[in-house]
């Protein structure tokens, strides 16, 4: 899990791996959200994906306190230019709303927070002057019902994703948590997108895709490429273990 403001791997004891804490919520249609607090990060958040945060900057303490007290979401956007800490960063235009599902306030004012991605949105405009943090007007994006072909494609992508996790586990000698992939094509597309070990630019591209079939097709392409790449590396590594001699 990526890291924010010093530490992003925090989670409350007993919660388990913070990958997906709930099922994907289907969007009900386009709509406008009132002045959404914005949190530019070096991470792409997908609907259904859990994101633990350690908050220490005063501006984000203020933002998280407001969202917690008023039970309102904030928007997570990948940084296009700038940094997480310091001067306001310039974000991409498409992000995901995040809801707070757990908040721990520390004695010195810092906070440990677990959030869950809920809805994709398009950023229409934002201000750096109204608050100490960014706020923006956003349009909530619709995730239309996919065609029947998406279900078969989703199952194919889910199978590739589980194979991907297995081969990554072999390559890294680490125990990885199996993916909990939902039955819906939309949910599958978001779970797989969050699990891919690819650059943020590719993850952002997946987030911005509107049609579920298109997102699944892109993920199928990425998974096939990544599986082939890691398998080739494993073959080279195994061949190197025997040197110039045959294993027979």
PDB file of C-alpha atoms in Angstrom:
ATOM      1  CA  UNK A   1       0.000   0.000   0.000  1.00  0.00           C
ATOM      2  CA  UNK A   2       1.445   3.402  -0.901  1.00  0.00           C
ATOM      3  CA  UNK A   3       2.460   5.877   1.734  1.00  0.00           C
ATOM      4  CA  UNK A   4       1.170   9.331   2.610  1.00  0.00           C
ATOM      5  CA  UNK A   5       2.751  11.905   4.881  1.00  0.00           C
ATOM      6  CA  UNK A   6       5.311   9.516   6.304  1.00  0.00           C
ATOM      7  CA  UNK A   7       3.290   6.339   6.753  1.00  0.00           C
ATOM      8  CA  UNK A   8       0.404   4.829   4.827  1.00  0.00           C
ATOM      9  CA  UNK A   9       0.577   1.212   5.954  1.00  0.00           C
ATOM     10  CA  UNK A  10      -1.156   1.878   9.277  1.00  0.00           C
ATOM     11  CA  UNK A  11      -4.373   0.080  10.132  1.00  0.00           C
ATOM     12  CA  UNK A  12      -6.184  -0.768  13.380  1.00  0.00           C
ATOM     13  CA  UNK A  13      -5.250  -4.052  15.018  1.00  0.00           C
ATOM     14  CA  UNK A  14      -7.368  -6.965  13.899  1.00  0.00           C
ATOM     15  CA  UNK A  15      -8.682  -5.334  10.745  1.00  0.00           C
ATOM     16  CA  UNK A  16      -6.544  -7.403   8.391  1.00  0.00           C
ATOM     17  CA  UNK A  17      -5.136  -6.395   5.025  1.00  0.00           C
ATOM     18  CA  UNK A  18      -6.750  -3.084   4.009  1.00  0.00           C
ATOM     19  CA  UNK A  19      -7.377  -3.917   0.369  1.00  0.00           C
ATOM     20  CA  UNK A  20     -11.164  -3.973  -0.023  1.00  0.00           C
ATOM     21  CA  UNK A  21     -13.491  -3.325   2.889  1.00  0.00           C
ATOM     22  CA  UNK A  22     -16.802  -3.392   1.027  1.00  0.00           C
ATOM     23  CA  UNK A  23     -18.423  -4.245  -2.262  1.00  0.00           C
ATOM     24  CA  UNK A  24     -18.363  -1.799  -5.124  1.00  0.00           C
ATOM     25  CA  UNK A  25     -21.220   0.693  -5.059  1.00  0.00           C
ATOM     26  CA  UNK A  26     -23.035   1.110  -8.350  1.00  0.00           C
ATOM     27  CA  UNK A  27     -23.298   4.753  -9.390  1.00  0.00           C
ATOM     28  CA  UNK A  28     -26.828   5.999  -9.770  1.00  0.00           C
ATOM     29  CA  UNK A  29     -26.140   8.585 -12.447  1.00  0.00           C
ATOM     30  CA  UNK A  30     -24.443  11.874 -13.040  1.00  0.00           C
ATOM     31  CA  UNK A  31     -24.753  14.580 -10.425  1.00  0.00           C
ATOM     32  CA  UNK A  32     -23.120  17.574  -8.872  1.00  0.00           C
ATOM     33  CA  UNK A  33     -21.508  17.443  -5.464  1.00  0.00           C
ATOM     34  CA  UNK A  34     -21.248  20.479  -3.204  1.00  0.00           C
ATOM     35  CA  UNK A  35     -17.761  21.901  -2.852  1.00  0.00           C
ATOM     36  CA  UNK A  36     -15.759  18.727  -2.311  1.00  0.00           C
ATOM     37  CA  UNK A  37     -12.591  18.841  -0.171  1.00  0.00           C
ATOM     38  CA  UNK A  38      -9.696  17.538  -2.274  1.00  0.00           C
ATOM     39  CA  UNK A  39      -6.637  15.493  -1.296  1.00  0.00           C
ATOM     40  CA  UNK A  40      -4.013  15.264  -4.076  1.00  0.00           C
ATOM     41  CA  UNK A  41      -1.801  12.211  -3.536  1.00  0.00           C
ATOM     42  CA  UNK A  42       0.761  10.079  -5.326  1.00  0.00           C
ATOM     43  CA  UNK A  43      -1.780   7.274  -5.469  1.00  0.00           C
ATOM     44  CA  UNK A  44      -4.763   6.361  -7.649  1.00  0.00           C
ATOM     45  CA  UNK A  45      -7.795   5.394  -5.580  1.00  0.00           C
ATOM     46  CA  UNK A  46     -10.467   3.141  -7.104  1.00  0.00           C
ATOM     47  CA  UNK A  47     -14.046   2.600  -5.886  1.00  0.00           C
ATOM     48  CA  UNK A  48     -14.090  -0.153  -3.270  1.00  0.00           C
ATOM     49  CA  UNK A  49     -10.379   0.213  -2.512  1.00  0.00           C
ATOM     50  CA  UNK A  50      -9.289   0.890   1.062  1.00  0.00           C
ATOM     51  CA  UNK A  51      -6.732   3.619   1.655  1.00  0.00           C
ATOM     52  CA  UNK A  52      -5.140   4.043   5.120  1.00  0.00           C
ATOM     53  CA  UNK A  53      -3.702   7.496   5.808  1.00  0.00           C
ATOM     54  CA  UNK A  54      -1.522   8.989   8.519  1.00  0.00           C
ATOM     55  CA  UNK A  55      -2.392  12.694   8.739  1.00  0.00           C
ATOM     56  CA  UNK A  56      -0.017  15.223  10.258  1.00  0.00           C
ATOM     57  CA  UNK A  57      -0.234  18.417   8.160  1.00  0.00           C
ATOM     58  CA  UNK A  58      -2.526  20.989   9.869  1.00  0.00           C
ATOM     59  CA  UNK A  59      -4.509  21.641   6.664  1.00  0.00           C
ATOM     60  CA  UNK A  60      -5.394  17.975   6.288  1.00  0.00           C
ATOM     61  CA  UNK A  61      -6.140  17.589   9.992  1.00  0.00           C
ATOM     62  CA  UNK A  62      -8.695  20.355   9.458  1.00  0.00           C
ATOM     63  CA  UNK A  63     -10.086  18.648   6.362  1.00  0.00           C
ATOM     64  CA  UNK A  64     -10.369  15.189   7.926  1.00  0.00           C
ATOM     65  CA  UNK A  65     -11.956  16.621  11.079  1.00  0.00           C
ATOM     66  CA  UNK A  66     -14.573  18.415   8.963  1.00  0.00           C
ATOM     67  CA  UNK A  67     -15.339  15.327   6.888  1.00  0.00           C
ATOM     68  CA  UNK A  68     -15.568  13.148   9.990  1.00  0.00           C
ATOM     69  CA  UNK A  69     -17.769  15.561  11.951  1.00  0.00           C
ATOM     70  CA  UNK A  70     -20.125  16.165   9.014  1.00  0.00           C
ATOM     71  CA  UNK A  71     -19.927  12.576   7.703  1.00  0.00           C
ATOM     72  CA  UNK A  72     -19.026  13.787   4.236  1.00  0.00           C
ATOM     73  CA  UNK A  73     -16.559  12.422   1.678  1.00  0.00           C
ATOM     74  CA  UNK A  74     -13.458  14.039   0.248  1.00  0.00           C
ATOM     75  CA  UNK A  75     -11.889  13.590  -3.162  1.00  0.00           C
ATOM     76  CA  UNK A  76      -8.625  11.753  -3.833  1.00  0.00           C
ATOM     77  CA  UNK A  77      -6.802  12.811  -7.000  1.00  0.00           C
ATOM     78  CA  UNK A  78      -3.476  11.714  -8.428  1.00  0.00           C
ATOM     79  CA  UNK A  79      -0.903  14.517  -8.439  1.00  0.00           C
ATOM     80  CA  UNK A  80      -0.041  15.747 -11.925  1.00  0.00           C
ATOM     81  CA  UNK A  81       2.555  18.292 -10.756  1.00  0.00           C
ATOM     82  CA  UNK A  82       3.918  19.042  -7.299  1.00  0.00           C
ATOM     83  CA  UNK A  83       4.267  17.111  -4.056  1.00  0.00           C
ATOM     84  CA  UNK A  84       2.003  15.735  -1.349  1.00  0.00           C
ATOM     85  CA  UNK A  85       3.537  17.936   1.347  1.00  0.00           C
ATOM     86  CA  UNK A  86       3.985  21.699   1.069  1.00  0.00           C
ATOM     87  CA  UNK A  87       2.540  23.970  -1.608  1.00  0.00           C
ATOM     88  CA  UNK A  88      -0.771  22.876  -3.201  1.00  0.00           C
ATOM     89  CA  UNK A  89      -0.191  20.315  -5.943  1.00  0.00           C
ATOM     90  CA  UNK A  90      -1.833  20.313  -9.371  1.00  0.00           C
ATOM     91  CA  UNK A  91      -4.067  17.221  -9.664  1.00  0.00           C
ATOM     92  CA  UNK A  92      -5.476  15.193 -12.538  1.00  0.00           C
ATOM     93  CA  UNK A  93      -9.113  15.871 -13.436  1.00  0.00           C
ATOM     94  CA  UNK A  94     -10.569  12.434 -12.609  1.00  0.00           C
ATOM     95  CA  UNK A  95     -10.490  11.016  -9.098  1.00  0.00           C
ATOM     96  CA  UNK A  96     -12.509   9.039  -6.565  1.00  0.00           C
ATOM     97  CA  UNK A  97     -14.488  10.159  -3.546  1.00  0.00           C
ATOM     98  CA  UNK A  98     -13.338   8.628  -0.261  1.00  0.00           C
ATOM     99  CA  UNK A  99     -15.401   7.986   2.860  1.00  0.00           C
ATOM    100  CA  UNK A 100     -13.884   7.691   6.324  1.00  0.00           C
ATOM    101  CA  UNK A 101     -14.598   4.294   7.886  1.00  0.00           C
ATOM    102  CA  UNK A 102     -12.192   4.508  10.832  1.00  0.00           C
ATOM    103  CA  UNK A 103     -10.548   7.467  12.577  1.00  0.00           C
ATOM    104  CA  UNK A 104      -8.015   7.440  15.407  1.00  0.00           C
ATOM    105  CA  UNK A 105      -7.093  10.822  16.898  1.00  0.00           C
ATOM    106  CA  UNK A 106      -3.642  10.930  18.491  1.00  0.00           C
ATOM    107  CA  UNK A 107      -2.706  13.075  21.484  1.00  0.00           C
ATOM    108  CA  UNK A 108      -0.502  15.414  19.438  1.00  0.00           C
ATOM    109  CA  UNK A 109      -3.247  16.147  16.895  1.00  0.00           C
ATOM    110  CA  UNK A 110      -2.145  13.680  14.242  1.00  0.00           C
ATOM    111  CA  UNK A 111      -4.667  11.181  12.920  1.00  0.00           C
ATOM    112  CA  UNK A 112      -4.722   7.629  11.638  1.00  0.00           C
ATOM    113  CA  UNK A 113      -7.524   7.174   9.142  1.00  0.00           C
ATOM    114  CA  UNK A 114      -8.894   4.384   6.981  1.00  0.00           C
ATOM    115  CA  UNK A 115     -10.941   5.455   3.992  1.00  0.00           C
ATOM    116  CA  UNK A 116     -12.792   3.595   1.270  1.00  0.00           C
ATOM    117  CA  UNK A 117     -13.175   4.726  -2.337  1.00  0.00           C
ATOM    118  CA  UNK A 118     -16.804   5.145  -3.410  1.00  0.00           C
ATOM    119  CA  UNK A 119     -17.514   7.167  -6.589  1.00  0.00           C
ATOM    120  CA  UNK A 120     -15.475   8.329  -9.576  1.00  0.00           C
ATOM    121  CA  UNK A 121     -15.727  12.044 -10.288  1.00  0.00           C
ATOM    122  CA  UNK A 122     -14.589  14.647 -12.799  1.00  0.00           C
ATOM    123  CA  UNK A 123     -13.043  17.813 -11.371  1.00  0.00           C
ATOM    124  CA  UNK A 124     -14.580  20.871 -13.034  1.00  0.00           C
ATOM    125  CA  UNK A 125     -12.694  23.598 -11.152  1.00  0.00           C
ATOM    126  CA  UNK A 126     -10.858  24.017  -7.878  1.00  0.00           C
ATOM    127  CA  UNK A 127      -9.675  26.745  -5.546  1.00  0.00           C
ATOM    128  CA  UNK A 128      -6.579  27.143  -3.390  1.00  0.00           C
ATOM    129  CA  UNK A 129      -7.947  30.233  -1.638  1.00  0.00           C
ATOM    130  CA  UNK A 130     -11.211  29.234   0.060  1.00  0.00           C
ATOM    131  CA  UNK A 131      -9.644  26.837   2.552  1.00  0.00           C
ATOM    132  CA  UNK A 132      -6.200  25.818   3.740  1.00  0.00           C
ATOM    133  CA  UNK A 133      -6.664  22.728   1.514  1.00  0.00           C
ATOM    134  CA  UNK A 134      -7.975  22.414  -2.045  1.00  0.00           C
ATOM    135  CA  UNK A 135     -11.729  22.441  -2.625  1.00  0.00           C
ATOM    136  CA  UNK A 136     -13.443  21.857  -5.943  1.00  0.00           C
ATOM    137  CA  UNK A 137     -16.691  21.523  -7.846  1.00  0.00           C
ATOM    138  CA  UNK A 138     -17.030  18.026  -9.238  1.00  0.00           C
ATOM    139  CA  UNK A 139     -19.321  15.997 -11.452  1.00  0.00           C
ATOM    140  CA  UNK A 140     -19.974  12.481 -10.193  1.00  0.00           C
ATOM    141  CA  UNK A 141     -19.378  10.038 -13.035  1.00  0.00           C
ATOM    142  CA  UNK A 142     -21.836   7.360 -14.043  1.00  0.00           C
ATOM    143  CA  UNK A 143     -20.779   3.736 -14.303  1.00  0.00           C
ATOM    144  CA  UNK A 144     -23.394   2.457 -16.777  1.00  0.00           C
ATOM    145  CA  UNK A 145     -24.612  -1.124 -16.711  1.00  0.00           C
ATOM    146  CA  UNK A 146     -22.228  -3.164 -18.882  1.00  0.00           C
ATOM    147  CA  UNK A 147     -23.380  -5.372 -21.779  1.00  0.00           C
ATOM    148  CA  UNK A 148     -23.718  -9.131 -21.327  1.00  0.00           C
ATOM    149  CA  UNK A 149     -20.302  -9.732 -22.888  1.00  0.00           C
ATOM    150  CA  UNK A 150     -18.726  -8.002 -19.885  1.00  0.00           C
ATOM    151  CA  UNK A 151     -19.551 -10.893 -17.553  1.00  0.00           C
ATOM    152  CA  UNK A 152     -17.522 -13.450 -19.526  1.00  0.00           C
ATOM    153  CA  UNK A 153     -14.705 -10.947 -19.970  1.00  0.00           C
ATOM    154  CA  UNK A 154     -14.780 -10.182 -16.254  1.00  0.00           C
ATOM    155  CA  UNK A 155     -14.372 -13.861 -15.371  1.00  0.00           C
ATOM    156  CA  UNK A 156     -11.460 -14.151 -17.804  1.00  0.00           C
ATOM    157  CA  UNK A 157      -9.758 -11.103 -16.305  1.00  0.00           C
ATOM    158  CA  UNK A 158     -10.402 -12.396 -12.779  1.00  0.00           C
ATOM    159  CA  UNK A 159      -8.660 -15.661 -13.660  1.00  0.00           C
ATOM    160  CA  UNK A 160      -5.681 -13.811 -15.113  1.00  0.00           C
ATOM    161  CA  UNK A 161      -5.519 -11.605 -12.028  1.00  0.00           C
ATOM    162  CA  UNK A 162      -5.363 -14.590  -9.659  1.00  0.00           C
ATOM    163  CA  UNK A 163      -2.627 -16.097 -11.834  1.00  0.00           C
ATOM    164  CA  UNK A 164      -0.833 -12.736 -11.721  1.00  0.00           C
ATOM    165  CA  UNK A 165      -0.915 -12.705  -7.911  1.00  0.00           C
ATOM    166  CA  UNK A 166       0.416 -16.273  -7.789  1.00  0.00           C
ATOM    167  CA  UNK A 167       3.331 -15.557 -10.115  1.00  0.00           C
ATOM    168  CA  UNK A 168       4.202 -12.329  -8.274  1.00  0.00           C
ATOM    169  CA  UNK A 169       4.193 -14.324  -5.050  1.00  0.00           C
ATOM    170  CA  UNK A 170       6.607 -16.836  -6.605  1.00  0.00           C
ATOM    171  CA  UNK A 171       8.874 -14.112  -7.954  1.00  0.00           C
ATOM    172  CA  UNK A 172       9.052 -12.156  -4.691  1.00  0.00           C
ATOM    173  CA  UNK A 173       8.906 -15.090  -2.230  1.00  0.00           C
ATOM    174  CA  UNK A 174       6.243 -13.177  -0.319  1.00  0.00           C
ATOM    175  CA  UNK A 175       2.874 -14.359   0.934  1.00  0.00           C
ATOM    176  CA  UNK A 176       0.269 -12.195  -0.788  1.00  0.00           C
ATOM    177  CA  UNK A 177      -3.379 -11.953   0.157  1.00  0.00           C
ATOM    178  CA  UNK A 178      -5.564 -13.594  -2.531  1.00  0.00           C
ATOM    179  CA  UNK A 179      -7.784 -11.145  -4.375  1.00  0.00           C
ATOM    180  CA  UNK A 180     -11.400 -11.038  -3.238  1.00  0.00           C
ATOM    181  CA  UNK A 181     -12.905 -10.430  -6.659  1.00  0.00           C
ATOM    182  CA  UNK A 182     -16.649  -9.685  -6.761  1.00  0.00           C
ATOM    183  CA  UNK A 183     -19.017 -11.247  -9.271  1.00  0.00           C
ATOM    184  CA  UNK A 184     -19.916  -8.008 -11.024  1.00  0.00           C
ATOM    185  CA  UNK A 185     -17.849  -6.931 -14.049  1.00  0.00           C
ATOM    186  CA  UNK A 186     -17.647  -3.389 -12.628  1.00  0.00           C
ATOM    187  CA  UNK A 187     -16.346  -4.614  -9.287  1.00  0.00           C
ATOM    188  CA  UNK A 188     -13.877  -6.925 -11.011  1.00  0.00           C
ATOM    189  CA  UNK A 189     -12.526  -4.049 -13.088  1.00  0.00           C
ATOM    190  CA  UNK A 190     -11.850  -1.900 -10.014  1.00  0.00           C
ATOM    191  CA  UNK A 191     -10.365  -4.686  -7.872  1.00  0.00           C
ATOM    192  CA  UNK A 192      -7.993  -5.744 -10.639  1.00  0.00           C
ATOM    193  CA  UNK A 193      -7.009  -2.147 -11.398  1.00  0.00           C
ATOM    194  CA  UNK A 194      -6.059  -1.567  -7.774  1.00  0.00           C
ATOM    195  CA  UNK A 195      -3.998  -4.774  -7.612  1.00  0.00           C
ATOM    196  CA  UNK A 196      -1.868  -4.182 -10.695  1.00  0.00           C
ATOM    197  CA  UNK A 197       1.778  -3.342  -9.993  1.00  0.00           C
ATOM    198  CA  UNK A 198       2.033  -0.738 -12.719  1.00  0.00           C
ATOM    199  CA  UNK A 199       2.938   2.935 -12.880  1.00  0.00           C
ATOM    200  CA  UNK A 200       0.415   5.476 -11.628  1.00  0.00           C
ATOM    201  CA  UNK A 201      -0.011   6.788 -15.166  1.00  0.00           C
ATOM    202  CA  UNK A 202      -1.469   3.424 -16.231  1.00  0.00           C
ATOM    203  CA  UNK A 203      -3.641   3.240 -13.123  1.00  0.00           C
ATOM    204  CA  UNK A 204      -4.966   6.730 -13.830  1.00  0.00           C
ATOM    205  CA  UNK A 205      -5.743   5.675 -17.393  1.00  0.00           C
ATOM    206  CA  UNK A 206      -7.790   2.755 -16.057  1.00  0.00           C
ATOM    207  CA  UNK A 207      -9.654   5.032 -13.637  1.00  0.00           C
ATOM    208  CA  UNK A 208     -10.596   7.427 -16.426  1.00  0.00           C
ATOM    209  CA  UNK A 209     -12.080   4.709 -18.670  1.00  0.00           C
ATOM    210  CA  UNK A 210     -15.873   4.938 -18.562  1.00  0.00           C
ATOM    211  CA  UNK A 211     -16.994   1.698 -20.243  1.00  0.00           C
ATOM    212  CA  UNK A 212     -16.496  -1.400 -18.084  1.00  0.00           C
ATOM    213  CA  UNK A 213     -15.741  -3.559 -21.137  1.00  0.00           C
ATOM    214  CA  UNK A 214     -13.011  -1.149 -22.210  1.00  0.00           C
ATOM    215  CA  UNK A 215     -11.463  -1.159 -18.731  1.00  0.00           C
ATOM    216  CA  UNK A 216     -11.547  -4.958 -18.529  1.00  0.00           C
ATOM    217  CA  UNK A 217     -10.063  -5.261 -22.022  1.00  0.00           C
ATOM    218  CA  UNK A 218      -7.203  -2.961 -21.066  1.00  0.00           C
ATOM    219  CA  UNK A 219      -6.611  -4.943 -17.874  1.00  0.00           C
ATOM    220  CA  UNK A 220      -6.556  -8.196 -19.848  1.00  0.00           C
ATOM    221  CA  UNK A 221      -3.872  -6.705 -22.077  1.00  0.00           C
ATOM    222  CA  UNK A 222      -1.807  -5.465 -19.112  1.00  0.00           C
ATOM    223  CA  UNK A 223      -2.130  -8.745 -17.196  1.00  0.00           C
ATOM    224  CA  UNK A 224      -1.080 -10.853 -20.181  1.00  0.00           C
ATOM    225  CA  UNK A 225       1.963  -8.631 -20.702  1.00  0.00           C
ATOM    226  CA  UNK A 226       2.939  -8.590 -17.024  1.00  0.00           C
ATOM    227  CA  UNK A 227       2.515 -12.355 -16.617  1.00  0.00           C
ATOM    228  CA  UNK A 228       4.705 -12.993 -19.668  1.00  0.00           C
ATOM    229  CA  UNK A 229       7.329 -10.548 -18.371  1.00  0.00           C
ATOM    230  CA  UNK A 230       7.522 -12.092 -14.892  1.00  0.00           C
ATOM    231  CA  UNK A 231       7.532 -15.644 -16.279  1.00  0.00           C
ATOM    232  CA  UNK A 232      10.491 -14.713 -18.508  1.00  0.00           C
ATOM    233  CA  UNK A 233      12.341 -13.285 -15.505  1.00  0.00           C
ATOM    234  CA  UNK A 234      11.674 -16.463 -13.532  1.00  0.00           C
ATOM    235  CA  UNK A 235      12.991 -18.623 -16.381  1.00  0.00           C
ATOM    236  CA  UNK A 236      16.164 -16.529 -16.541  1.00  0.00           C
ATOM    237  CA  UNK A 237      16.583 -16.734 -12.789  1.00  0.00           C
ATOM    238  CA  UNK A 238      16.097 -20.501 -12.754  1.00  0.00           C
ATOM    239  CA  UNK A 239      18.505 -20.973 -15.662  1.00  0.00           C
ATOM    240  CA  UNK A 240      21.102 -18.867 -13.863  1.00  0.00           C
ATOM    241  CA  UNK A 241      20.864 -21.076 -10.805  1.00  0.00           C
ATOM    242  CA  UNK A 242      22.272 -23.989 -12.836  1.00  0.00           C
ATOM    243  CA  UNK A 243      24.936 -21.978 -14.653  1.00  0.00           C
ATOM    244  CA  UNK A 244      26.184 -23.353 -18.004  1.00  0.00           C
ATOM    245  CA  UNK A 245      25.407 -26.956 -17.032  1.00  0.00           C
ATOM    246  CA  UNK A 246      22.262 -28.904 -17.739  1.00  0.00           C
ATOM    247  CA  UNK A 247      20.028 -29.553 -14.723  1.00  0.00           C
ATOM    248  CA  UNK A 248      20.241 -33.243 -15.744  1.00  0.00           C
TER     249      UNK A 248
END
